[in-house]
Coordinates of C-alpha atoms in Angstrom, one line a residue:
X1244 CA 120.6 19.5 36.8
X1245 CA 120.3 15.8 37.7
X1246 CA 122.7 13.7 36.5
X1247 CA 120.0 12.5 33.8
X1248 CA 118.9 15.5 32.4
X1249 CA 119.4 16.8 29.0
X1250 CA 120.2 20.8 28.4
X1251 CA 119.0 22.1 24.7
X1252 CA 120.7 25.0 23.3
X1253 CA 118.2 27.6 21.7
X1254 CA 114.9 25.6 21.4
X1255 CA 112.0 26.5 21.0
X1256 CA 109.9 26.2 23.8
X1257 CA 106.0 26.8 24.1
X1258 CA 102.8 26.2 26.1
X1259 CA 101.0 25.3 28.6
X1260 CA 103.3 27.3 30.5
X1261 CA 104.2 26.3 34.6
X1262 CA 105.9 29.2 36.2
X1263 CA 107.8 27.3 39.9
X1264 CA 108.6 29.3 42.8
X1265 CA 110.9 28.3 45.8
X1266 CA 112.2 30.7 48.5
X1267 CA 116.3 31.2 48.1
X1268 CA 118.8 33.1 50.0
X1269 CA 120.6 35.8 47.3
X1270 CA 124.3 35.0 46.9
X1271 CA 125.2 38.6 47.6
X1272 CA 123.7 40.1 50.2
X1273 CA 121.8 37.3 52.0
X1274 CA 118.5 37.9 51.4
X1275 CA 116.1 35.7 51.4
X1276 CA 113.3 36.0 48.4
X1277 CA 111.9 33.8 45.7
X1278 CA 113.2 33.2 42.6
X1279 CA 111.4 31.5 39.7
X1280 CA 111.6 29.0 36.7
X1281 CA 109.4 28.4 33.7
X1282 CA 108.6 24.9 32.3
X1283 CA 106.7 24.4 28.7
X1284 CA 107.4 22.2 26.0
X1285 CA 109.2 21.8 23.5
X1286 CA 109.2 19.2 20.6
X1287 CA 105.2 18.9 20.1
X1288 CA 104.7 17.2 24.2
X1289 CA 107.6 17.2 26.0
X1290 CA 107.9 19.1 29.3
X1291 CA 111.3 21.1 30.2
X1292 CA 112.9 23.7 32.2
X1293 CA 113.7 26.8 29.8
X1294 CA 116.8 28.0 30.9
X1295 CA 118.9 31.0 29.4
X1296 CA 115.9 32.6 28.0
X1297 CA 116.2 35.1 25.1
X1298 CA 113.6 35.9 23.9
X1299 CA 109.2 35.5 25.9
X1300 CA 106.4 36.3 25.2
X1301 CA 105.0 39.6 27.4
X1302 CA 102.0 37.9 28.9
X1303 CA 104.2 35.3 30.5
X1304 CA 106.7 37.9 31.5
X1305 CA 104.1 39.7 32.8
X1306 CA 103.0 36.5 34.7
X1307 CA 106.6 35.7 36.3
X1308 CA 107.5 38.9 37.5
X1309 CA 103.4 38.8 39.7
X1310 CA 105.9 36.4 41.7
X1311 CA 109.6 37.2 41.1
X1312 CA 112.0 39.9 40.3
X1313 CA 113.1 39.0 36.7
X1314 CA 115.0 41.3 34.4
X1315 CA 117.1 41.0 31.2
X1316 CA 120.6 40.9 31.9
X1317 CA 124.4 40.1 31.3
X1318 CA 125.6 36.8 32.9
X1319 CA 129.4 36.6 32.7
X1320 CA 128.7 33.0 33.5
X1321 CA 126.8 32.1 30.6
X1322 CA 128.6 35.0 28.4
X1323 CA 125.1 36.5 27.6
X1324 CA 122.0 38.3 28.7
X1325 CA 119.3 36.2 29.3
X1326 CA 116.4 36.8 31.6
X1327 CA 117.3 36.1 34.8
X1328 CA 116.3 36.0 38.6
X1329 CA 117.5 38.9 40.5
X1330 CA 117.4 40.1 44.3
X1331 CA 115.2 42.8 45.3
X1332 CA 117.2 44.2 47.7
X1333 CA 120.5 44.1 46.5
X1334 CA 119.7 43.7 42.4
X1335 CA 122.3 40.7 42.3
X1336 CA 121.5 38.6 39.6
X1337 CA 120.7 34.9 40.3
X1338 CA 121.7 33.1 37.8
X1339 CA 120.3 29.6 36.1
X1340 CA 123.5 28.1 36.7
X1341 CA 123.4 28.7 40.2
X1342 CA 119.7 27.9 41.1
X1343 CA 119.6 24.6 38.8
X1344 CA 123.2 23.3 39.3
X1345 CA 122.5 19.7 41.3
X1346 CA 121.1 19.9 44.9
X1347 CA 119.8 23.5 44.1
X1348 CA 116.3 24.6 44.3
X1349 CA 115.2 23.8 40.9
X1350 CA 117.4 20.2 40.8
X1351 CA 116.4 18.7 43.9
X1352 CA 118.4 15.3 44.9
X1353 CA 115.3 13.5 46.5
X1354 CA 112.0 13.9 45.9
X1355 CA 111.1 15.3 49.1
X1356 CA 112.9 18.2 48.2
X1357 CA 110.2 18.9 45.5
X1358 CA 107.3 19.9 48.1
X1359 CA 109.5 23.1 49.2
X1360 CA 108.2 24.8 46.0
X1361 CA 104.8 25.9 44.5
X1362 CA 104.2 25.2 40.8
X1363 CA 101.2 27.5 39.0
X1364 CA 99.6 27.3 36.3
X1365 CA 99.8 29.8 33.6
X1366 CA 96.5 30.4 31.7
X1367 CA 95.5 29.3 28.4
X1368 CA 95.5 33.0 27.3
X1369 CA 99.2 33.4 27.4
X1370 CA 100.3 31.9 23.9
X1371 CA 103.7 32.3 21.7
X1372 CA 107.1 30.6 22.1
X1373 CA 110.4 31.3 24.4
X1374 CA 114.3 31.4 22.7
X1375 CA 115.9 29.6 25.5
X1376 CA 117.8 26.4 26.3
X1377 CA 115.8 23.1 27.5
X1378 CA 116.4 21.1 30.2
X1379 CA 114.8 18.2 31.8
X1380 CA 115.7 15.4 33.9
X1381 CA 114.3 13.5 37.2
X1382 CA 114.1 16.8 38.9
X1383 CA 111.5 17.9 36.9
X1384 CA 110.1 15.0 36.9
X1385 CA 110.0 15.3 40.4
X1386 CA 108.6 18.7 40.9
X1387 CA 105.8 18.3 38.6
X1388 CA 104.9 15.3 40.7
X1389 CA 105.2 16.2 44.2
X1390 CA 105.2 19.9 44.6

């Protein structure tokens, strides 16, 4: 995250839902393939990341994984499963830490680097409320503005 942001730890966080995709190169086996991150609100208005999920509703699940690989799994980073990004050719999990850590695809440094990735709206249909830790910050900021 930015150097501004703030990281919740189990909020929760509901609609409207955002689901942002950017193209990454997997860790593991060098891959390239997009990974995702979901933004909603939490605290009646505010808009955040929702990192370390726990617990989402199916429809949104459903809705992520029209664009990503995403599974439930154990992070030793974070010391618990969460759903996370993985690779679909190796199955290496890419982990929030890794893809929102500053300068990363989902914490860009300069606002330019927000038009690399695609932000889509998820419908009005898809209701209920994520476990999962918020974060926000001028990244955010920045790719709900420019991307």
């Amino acid at each position: 995250m930015h150097d501004d942001s703030e990281l919740g730890h189990d909020d929760l966080i509901g609609p409207p839902y955002h689901i942002v995709v950017g193209g990454n190169a997997c860790y593991q086996c060098g891959a390239p393939h997009d990974v995702a991150a979901i933004v909603g609100t939490f605290h009646g208005d505010a808009r955040c990341f929702a990192l370390y999920i726990r617990e989402l509703p199916d429809q949104l699940l459903e809705a992520v994984r029209e664009h990503v690989e995403i599974e439930e799994s154990f992070s030793k980073t974070a010391g618990h499963a969460y759903y996370a990004n993985h690779c679909p050719q190796c199955n290496a999990l890419c982990g929030d830490h890794y893809l929102h850590r500053p300068g990363a695809i989902f914490a860009p440094l300069e606002p330019e680097e927000a038009t690399k990735l695609r932000v889509i709206e998820v419908g009005p249909s898809v209701s209920g409320h994520m476990h999962a830790s918020s974060a926000y910050g001028t990244s955010l900021e920045w790719i709900l503005e420019f991307a």
